[in-house]
């Protein structure tokens, strides 16, 4: 008997899926692939139910003969093993970033005489609503909050990109690229104090108050689903920080990063060019411990950021702080540097990992930008934050447009580099 294979990465079965199963049944024995959690998150489909629950769900569908786990987004593992006579998929993957997967599967099945069948995609109001509801579910605080810990357990390195508004949030949420036959996207958002302040035309000195920072989070959470890492600056007074932790948890933020500085905070990229005071180990540890005591969920993370390398206090100081902050309850360590070369960051990671294999390490490679995610992961880094690149790319573009309109007394000369009006009005999702 012939075999017909299709891969699902859905949490809800709707008529579109049933149609594919029906088409598969006409061709032979129906085998469903359940895309694994690790593969799903690379595929812009973060599951709302566990892999086990999805397996159970698919097995319960009438007409399904077998369910297997598919670990590879590109289908190599299952196709080489099962060699199905037919592979079926909705025809929504014949263009866009998923086309790379389509073409790859087509070549794989051709090698042994199999056939790829693109089934017309079912896209009616009911299906649209289910898709939307699934997405909205991921946006809810209780799903979003735990997602960073889930990602840390599923992916070698979590990639976070800066967002400071609904629009930049949408860019982080939706940008997917196909590269070398693989799809890639950002995993999380970083709400940078630098970019949040800059967007408001204010300096990065903890001047923008928490109420205003929370407003930024609100704007972003309304239109996105990805987990949020919040730049909490120094965390402020310990007596205030405990309230901040509660508020962030309630909003569905996954982690706050606080730095071991006190007094007037200035941006770390100034280094020792401006006066900045590092908090003592005891002061910072007390703040971390108070925050951990205040939090209500197990999902939320408090990550301690160490400024010893920025303030030229040496590697030993940085390492001593890291171990002390973990002992105080920190769920992760962020180590920062403003050197062009990544050497001191890598030395820190290697030395910290020699004594601590578990605690997530976070880095922000703004200055040491030659290093790749893969190299960082090889040194034990778990989260990489692109802290300010969206702001820094938008600002010069806007400034140049403003200058050129003043120069030419009309907008024609700048038009070629602008997004089309039609594109900007369709950028935002309609409910
Ligand atoms: C931020 O993005 O606000 C940061 C990272 O804190 S840095 O600007 O590099 O200090
Ligand atoms: Mg900051």
PDB file of C-alpha atoms in Angstrom, residues 191-412:
ATOM      1  CA  UNK A 191      12.911  46.834  25.708  1.00  0.00           C
ATOM      2  CA  UNK A 192      16.069  48.871  25.859  1.00  0.00           C
ATOM      3  CA  UNK A 193      16.273  51.827  28.235  1.00  0.00           C
ATOM      4  CA  UNK A 194      18.489  53.545  25.667  1.00  0.00           C
ATOM      5  CA  UNK A 195      16.062  53.157  22.764  1.00  0.00           C
ATOM      6  CA  UNK A 196      12.919  53.708  24.832  1.00  0.00           C
ATOM      7  CA  UNK A 197      14.421  56.973  26.156  1.00  0.00           C
ATOM      8  CA  UNK A 198      15.774  57.979  22.740  1.00  0.00           C
ATOM      9  CA  UNK A 199      12.370  57.461  21.101  1.00  0.00           C
ATOM     10  CA  UNK A 200      11.019  59.939  23.639  1.00  0.00           C
ATOM     11  CA  UNK A 201      13.871  62.360  22.977  1.00  0.00           C
ATOM     12  CA  UNK A 202      15.256  61.852  26.501  1.00  0.00           C
ATOM     13  CA  UNK A 203      18.700  60.806  27.807  1.00  0.00           C
ATOM     14  CA  UNK A 204      19.267  57.251  29.074  1.00  0.00           C
ATOM     15  CA  UNK A 205      19.605  58.190  32.764  1.00  0.00           C
ATOM     16  CA  UNK A 206      16.516  56.577  34.324  1.00  0.00           C
ATOM     17  CA  UNK A 207      14.688  59.824  33.606  1.00  0.00           C
ATOM     18  CA  UNK A 208      11.830  58.140  31.735  1.00  0.00           C
ATOM     19  CA  UNK A 209       9.823  56.825  34.662  1.00  0.00           C
ATOM     20  CA  UNK A 210       8.438  53.307  35.067  1.00  0.00           C
ATOM     21  CA  UNK A 211       4.867  54.358  34.266  1.00  0.00           C
ATOM     22  CA  UNK A 212       6.059  55.615  30.903  1.00  0.00           C
ATOM     23  CA  UNK A 213       8.253  52.525  30.327  1.00  0.00           C
ATOM     24  CA  UNK A 214       5.208  50.325  31.113  1.00  0.00           C
ATOM     25  CA  UNK A 215       3.225  52.277  28.529  1.00  0.00           C
ATOM     26  CA  UNK A 216       5.840  51.240  25.945  1.00  0.00           C
ATOM     27  CA  UNK A 217       5.450  47.605  27.016  1.00  0.00           C
ATOM     28  CA  UNK A 218       1.692  47.965  26.641  1.00  0.00           C
ATOM     29  CA  UNK A 219       2.003  49.331  23.110  1.00  0.00           C
ATOM     30  CA  UNK A 220       4.210  46.386  22.175  1.00  0.00           C
ATOM     31  CA  UNK A 221       2.215  43.638  23.893  1.00  0.00           C
ATOM     32  CA  UNK A 222      -0.973  44.788  22.173  1.00  0.00           C
ATOM     33  CA  UNK A 223       0.362  43.862  18.741  1.00  0.00           C
ATOM     34  CA  UNK A 224       2.871  41.047  19.328  1.00  0.00           C
ATOM     35  CA  UNK A 225       3.234  37.619  20.941  1.00  0.00           C
ATOM     36  CA  UNK A 226       6.985  37.168  21.455  1.00  0.00           C
ATOM     37  CA  UNK A 227       8.506  37.179  24.930  1.00  0.00           C
ATOM     38  CA  UNK A 228       9.856  40.376  26.414  1.00  0.00           C
ATOM     39  CA  UNK A 229      13.111  41.033  28.233  1.00  0.00           C
ATOM     40  CA  UNK A 230      12.871  44.378  29.984  1.00  0.00           C
ATOM     41  CA  UNK A 231      15.874  46.603  30.584  1.00  0.00           C
ATOM     42  CA  UNK A 232      15.238  47.620  34.197  1.00  0.00           C
ATOM     43  CA  UNK A 233      18.338  49.872  34.457  1.00  0.00           C
ATOM     44  CA  UNK A 234      19.488  49.745  38.118  1.00  0.00           C
ATOM     45  CA  UNK A 235      16.067  48.541  39.255  1.00  0.00           C
ATOM     46  CA  UNK A 236      15.842  51.751  41.313  1.00  0.00           C
ATOM     47  CA  UNK A 237      15.406  51.551  45.063  1.00  0.00           C
ATOM     48  CA  UNK A 238      14.924  48.009  46.339  1.00  0.00           C
ATOM     49  CA  UNK A 239      11.665  49.178  47.913  1.00  0.00           C
ATOM     50  CA  UNK A 240      10.490  50.229  44.444  1.00  0.00           C
ATOM     51  CA  UNK A 241      11.990  47.294  42.545  1.00  0.00           C
ATOM     52  CA  UNK A 242       9.725  44.760  44.264  1.00  0.00           C
ATOM     53  CA  UNK A 243       6.696  46.594  42.893  1.00  0.00           C
ATOM     54  CA  UNK A 244       8.265  46.756  39.444  1.00  0.00           C
ATOM     55  CA  UNK A 245       8.714  42.971  39.490  1.00  0.00           C
ATOM     56  CA  UNK A 246       5.030  42.469  40.255  1.00  0.00           C
ATOM     57  CA  UNK A 247       3.925  44.882  37.534  1.00  0.00           C
ATOM     58  CA  UNK A 248       6.174  43.296  34.915  1.00  0.00           C
ATOM     59  CA  UNK A 249       4.935  39.816  35.774  1.00  0.00           C
ATOM     60  CA  UNK A 250       1.344  40.977  35.493  1.00  0.00           C
ATOM     61  CA  UNK A 251       2.021  42.415  32.040  1.00  0.00           C
ATOM     62  CA  UNK A 252       3.449  39.102  30.839  1.00  0.00           C
ATOM     63  CA  UNK A 253       7.082  40.224  30.691  1.00  0.00           C
ATOM     64  CA  UNK A 254       9.433  37.221  30.921  1.00  0.00           C
ATOM     65  CA  UNK A 255      12.539  38.776  32.427  1.00  0.00           C
ATOM     66  CA  UNK A 256      13.972  41.950  33.846  1.00  0.00           C
ATOM     67  CA  UNK A 257      17.671  42.708  33.681  1.00  0.00           C
ATOM     68  CA  UNK A 258      19.047  44.999  36.374  1.00  0.00           C
ATOM     69  CA  UNK A 259      22.583  46.333  36.444  1.00  0.00           C
ATOM     70  CA  UNK A 260      24.858  46.631  39.464  1.00  0.00           C
ATOM     71  CA  UNK A 261      25.115  50.403  39.430  1.00  0.00           C
ATOM     72  CA  UNK A 262      23.771  53.031  41.814  1.00  0.00           C
ATOM     73  CA  UNK A 263      23.247  56.776  41.895  1.00  0.00           C
ATOM     74  CA  UNK A 264      22.836  58.552  38.589  1.00  0.00           C
ATOM     75  CA  UNK A 265      22.975  55.842  35.963  1.00  0.00           C
ATOM     76  CA  UNK A 266      24.455  56.689  32.574  1.00  0.00           C
ATOM     77  CA  UNK A 267      24.521  54.458  29.535  1.00  0.00           C
ATOM     78  CA  UNK A 268      27.196  51.751  29.798  1.00  0.00           C
ATOM     79  CA  UNK A 269      28.614  52.544  26.388  1.00  0.00           C
ATOM     80  CA  UNK A 270      30.089  55.736  27.941  1.00  0.00           C
ATOM     81  CA  UNK A 271      32.232  53.415  30.087  1.00  0.00           C
ATOM     82  CA  UNK A 272      34.570  55.354  32.369  1.00  0.00           C
ATOM     83  CA  UNK A 273      34.219  58.581  30.344  1.00  0.00           C
ATOM     84  CA  UNK A 274      31.461  59.633  32.735  1.00  0.00           C
ATOM     85  CA  UNK A 275      31.126  59.158  36.481  1.00  0.00           C
ATOM     86  CA  UNK A 276      29.234  55.947  37.277  1.00  0.00           C
ATOM     87  CA  UNK A 277      29.164  54.133  40.592  1.00  0.00           C
ATOM     88  CA  UNK A 278      28.990  50.380  40.916  1.00  0.00           C
ATOM     89  CA  UNK A 279      26.784  48.992  43.675  1.00  0.00           C
ATOM     90  CA  UNK A 280      28.509  46.687  46.164  1.00  0.00           C
ATOM     91  CA  UNK A 281      27.971  42.946  45.910  1.00  0.00           C
ATOM     92  CA  UNK A 282      25.892  43.124  49.089  1.00  0.00           C
ATOM     93  CA  UNK A 283      23.654  45.951  47.837  1.00  0.00           C
ATOM     94  CA  UNK A 284      22.967  44.271  44.488  1.00  0.00           C
ATOM     95  CA  UNK A 285      22.464  40.843  46.071  1.00  0.00           C
ATOM     96  CA  UNK A 286      19.903  42.296  48.488  1.00  0.00           C
ATOM     97  CA  UNK A 287      17.981  43.825  45.561  1.00  0.00           C
ATOM     98  CA  UNK A 288      17.976  40.548  43.633  1.00  0.00           C
ATOM     99  CA  UNK A 289      16.855  38.578  46.683  1.00  0.00           C
ATOM    100  CA  UNK A 290      14.050  41.066  47.396  1.00  0.00           C
ATOM    101  CA  UNK A 291      12.859  40.849  43.782  1.00  0.00           C
ATOM    102  CA  UNK A 292      12.876  37.046  43.826  1.00  0.00           C
ATOM    103  CA  UNK A 293      10.904  37.063  47.062  1.00  0.00           C
ATOM    104  CA  UNK A 294       8.327  39.423  45.589  1.00  0.00           C
ATOM    105  CA  UNK A 295       7.632  37.544  42.358  1.00  0.00           C
ATOM    106  CA  UNK A 296       4.489  35.437  42.195  1.00  0.00           C
ATOM    107  CA  UNK A 297       5.089  33.099  39.264  1.00  0.00           C
ATOM    108  CA  UNK A 298       7.836  30.564  38.604  1.00  0.00           C
ATOM    109  CA  UNK A 299       8.102  31.827  35.035  1.00  0.00           C
ATOM    110  CA  UNK A 300       9.526  35.277  35.663  1.00  0.00           C
ATOM    111  CA  UNK A 301      13.308  35.762  35.567  1.00  0.00           C
ATOM    112  CA  UNK A 302      15.489  38.339  37.277  1.00  0.00           C
ATOM    113  CA  UNK A 303      18.789  38.620  35.459  1.00  0.00           C
ATOM    114  CA  UNK A 304      21.755  40.371  37.059  1.00  0.00           C
ATOM    115  CA  UNK A 305      23.880  42.554  34.820  1.00  0.00           C
ATOM    116  CA  UNK A 306      27.510  43.001  35.743  1.00  0.00           C
ATOM    117  CA  UNK A 307      29.254  46.258  34.902  1.00  0.00           C
ATOM    118  CA  UNK A 308      32.744  45.354  36.147  1.00  0.00           C
ATOM    119  CA  UNK A 309      34.273  45.126  32.663  1.00  0.00           C
ATOM    120  CA  UNK A 310      32.580  48.360  31.545  1.00  0.00           C
ATOM    121  CA  UNK A 311      33.909  50.135  34.660  1.00  0.00           C
ATOM    122  CA  UNK A 312      37.331  48.468  34.353  1.00  0.00           C
ATOM    123  CA  UNK A 313      37.176  46.630  37.655  1.00  0.00           C
ATOM    124  CA  UNK A 314      38.702  43.456  36.250  1.00  0.00           C
ATOM    125  CA  UNK A 315      37.724  39.911  35.405  1.00  0.00           C
ATOM    126  CA  UNK A 316      38.034  38.581  38.942  1.00  0.00           C
ATOM    127  CA  UNK A 317      35.565  41.174  40.198  1.00  0.00           C
ATOM    128  CA  UNK A 318      33.120  40.306  37.403  1.00  0.00           C
ATOM    129  CA  UNK A 319      33.315  36.581  38.193  1.00  0.00           C
ATOM    130  CA  UNK A 320      32.997  37.073  41.953  1.00  0.00           C
ATOM    131  CA  UNK A 321      29.901  39.170  41.347  1.00  0.00           C
ATOM    132  CA  UNK A 322      28.399  36.616  38.973  1.00  0.00           C
ATOM    133  CA  UNK A 323      28.670  33.812  41.508  1.00  0.00           C
ATOM    134  CA  UNK A 324      27.399  36.025  44.338  1.00  0.00           C
ATOM    135  CA  UNK A 325      24.395  37.199  42.302  1.00  0.00           C
ATOM    136  CA  UNK A 326      23.484  33.627  41.374  1.00  0.00           C
ATOM    137  CA  UNK A 327      23.703  32.719  45.068  1.00  0.00           C
ATOM    138  CA  UNK A 328      21.366  35.645  45.807  1.00  0.00           C
ATOM    139  CA  UNK A 329      18.791  34.140  43.414  1.00  0.00           C
ATOM    140  CA  UNK A 330      19.564  35.643  39.993  1.00  0.00           C
ATOM    141  CA  UNK A 331      18.072  33.532  37.178  1.00  0.00           C
ATOM    142  CA  UNK A 332      20.693  34.664  34.701  1.00  0.00           C
ATOM    143  CA  UNK A 333      23.825  36.766  34.323  1.00  0.00           C
ATOM    144  CA  UNK A 334      24.337  39.481  31.757  1.00  0.00           C
ATOM    145  CA  UNK A 335      27.939  40.428  31.180  1.00  0.00           C
ATOM    146  CA  UNK A 336      28.632  43.635  29.290  1.00  0.00           C
ATOM    147  CA  UNK A 337      31.670  45.064  27.532  1.00  0.00           C
ATOM    148  CA  UNK A 338      32.327  48.000  25.244  1.00  0.00           C
ATOM    149  CA  UNK A 339      35.491  46.593  23.731  1.00  0.00           C
ATOM    150  CA  UNK A 340      35.604  46.119  19.967  1.00  0.00           C
ATOM    151  CA  UNK A 341      36.926  42.588  20.356  1.00  0.00           C
ATOM    152  CA  UNK A 342      34.921  39.921  22.176  1.00  0.00           C
ATOM    153  CA  UNK A 343      37.940  38.516  24.080  1.00  0.00           C
ATOM    154  CA  UNK A 344      37.018  39.667  27.582  1.00  0.00           C
ATOM    155  CA  UNK A 345      33.414  38.533  27.131  1.00  0.00           C
ATOM    156  CA  UNK A 346      34.546  35.087  25.978  1.00  0.00           C
ATOM    157  CA  UNK A 347      37.060  34.843  28.825  1.00  0.00           C
ATOM    158  CA  UNK A 348      34.302  35.665  31.295  1.00  0.00           C
ATOM    159  CA  UNK A 349      31.935  33.097  29.755  1.00  0.00           C
ATOM    160  CA  UNK A 350      34.563  30.332  29.750  1.00  0.00           C
ATOM    161  CA  UNK A 351      35.589  31.013  33.357  1.00  0.00           C
ATOM    162  CA  UNK A 352      32.012  31.331  34.593  1.00  0.00           C
ATOM    163  CA  UNK A 353      30.978  28.147  32.795  1.00  0.00           C
ATOM    164  CA  UNK A 354      33.895  26.257  34.391  1.00  0.00           C
ATOM    165  CA  UNK A 355      32.060  26.618  37.719  1.00  0.00           C
ATOM    166  CA  UNK A 356      28.468  27.088  36.624  1.00  0.00           C
ATOM    167  CA  UNK A 357      27.022  25.029  33.782  1.00  0.00           C
ATOM    168  CA  UNK A 358      23.385  26.026  34.179  1.00  0.00           C
ATOM    169  CA  UNK A 359      22.732  29.703  34.774  1.00  0.00           C
ATOM    170  CA  UNK A 360      21.869  31.422  31.483  1.00  0.00           C
ATOM    171  CA  UNK A 361      24.413  33.960  30.225  1.00  0.00           C
ATOM    172  CA  UNK A 362      23.213  37.040  28.340  1.00  0.00           C
ATOM    173  CA  UNK A 363      25.387  39.253  26.145  1.00  0.00           C
ATOM    174  CA  UNK A 364      24.815  42.465  24.185  1.00  0.00           C
ATOM    175  CA  UNK A 365      27.288  42.557  21.286  1.00  0.00           C
ATOM    176  CA  UNK A 366      26.873  46.209  20.251  1.00  0.00           C
ATOM    177  CA  UNK A 367      30.608  47.012  20.293  1.00  0.00           C
ATOM    178  CA  UNK A 368      32.020  43.492  19.854  1.00  0.00           C
ATOM    179  CA  UNK A 369      29.794  42.947  16.846  1.00  0.00           C
ATOM    180  CA  UNK A 370      32.159  40.711  14.845  1.00  0.00           C
ATOM    181  CA  UNK A 371      31.228  37.640  16.844  1.00  0.00           C
ATOM    182  CA  UNK A 372      28.473  35.369  15.560  1.00  0.00           C
ATOM    183  CA  UNK A 373      25.642  33.807  17.531  1.00  0.00           C
ATOM    184  CA  UNK A 374      27.126  30.382  16.922  1.00  0.00           C
ATOM    185  CA  UNK A 375      30.513  31.386  18.381  1.00  0.00           C
ATOM    186  CA  UNK A 376      28.830  32.928  21.407  1.00  0.00           C
ATOM    187  CA  UNK A 377      26.770  29.766  21.960  1.00  0.00           C
ATOM    188  CA  UNK A 378      29.969  27.698  21.797  1.00  0.00           C
ATOM    189  CA  UNK A 379      31.223  29.690  24.802  1.00  0.00           C
ATOM    190  CA  UNK A 380      28.059  29.017  26.783  1.00  0.00           C
ATOM    191  CA  UNK A 381      26.036  32.135  25.921  1.00  0.00           C
ATOM    192  CA  UNK A 382      22.269  31.528  25.986  1.00  0.00           C
ATOM    193  CA  UNK A 383      20.756  34.882  25.052  1.00  0.00           C
ATOM    194  CA  UNK A 384      22.090  37.427  22.580  1.00  0.00           C
ATOM    195  CA  UNK A 385      20.506  40.870  22.565  1.00  0.00           C
ATOM    196  CA  UNK A 386      20.673  43.217  19.579  1.00  0.00           C
ATOM    197  CA  UNK A 387      20.077  46.203  21.815  1.00  0.00           C
ATOM    198  CA  UNK A 388      19.796  49.266  19.591  1.00  0.00           C
ATOM    199  CA  UNK A 389      20.200  48.423  15.908  1.00  0.00           C
ATOM    200  CA  UNK A 390      16.615  49.232  14.838  1.00  0.00           C
ATOM    201  CA  UNK A 391      16.793  52.705  16.363  1.00  0.00           C
ATOM    202  CA  UNK A 392      20.229  53.308  14.897  1.00  0.00           C
ATOM    203  CA  UNK A 393      19.097  52.288  11.417  1.00  0.00           C
ATOM    204  CA  UNK A 394      15.846  54.288  11.467  1.00  0.00           C
ATOM    205  CA  UNK A 395      17.308  57.529  12.763  1.00  0.00           C
ATOM    206  CA  UNK A 396      19.754  58.288   9.904  1.00  0.00           C
ATOM    207  CA  UNK A 397      17.120  57.330   7.326  1.00  0.00           C
ATOM    208  CA  UNK A 398      14.581  59.744   8.826  1.00  0.00           C
ATOM    209  CA  UNK A 399      17.148  62.499   9.223  1.00  0.00           C
ATOM    210  CA  UNK A 400      18.247  62.230   5.595  1.00  0.00           C
ATOM    211  CA  UNK A 401      14.627  62.403   4.392  1.00  0.00           C
ATOM    212  CA  UNK A 402      13.990  65.497   6.513  1.00  0.00           C
ATOM    213  CA  UNK A 403      17.144  67.178   5.153  1.00  0.00           C
ATOM    214  CA  UNK A 404      16.346  66.361   1.538  1.00  0.00           C
ATOM    215  CA  UNK A 405      12.776  67.686   1.736  1.00  0.00           C
ATOM    216  CA  UNK A 406      14.195  70.942   3.130  1.00  0.00           C
ATOM    217  CA  UNK A 407      16.824  70.976   0.399  1.00  0.00           C
ATOM    218  CA  UNK A 408      14.466  70.378  -2.555  1.00  0.00           C
ATOM    219  CA  UNK A 409      11.328  72.083  -1.214  1.00  0.00           C
ATOM    220  CA  UNK A 410       9.298  69.037  -2.226  1.00  0.00           C
ATOM    221  CA  UNK A 411       9.143  65.305  -1.491  1.00  0.00           C
ATOM    222  CA  UNK A 412       9.698  63.886  -4.985  1.00  0.00           C
TER     223      UNK A 412
END
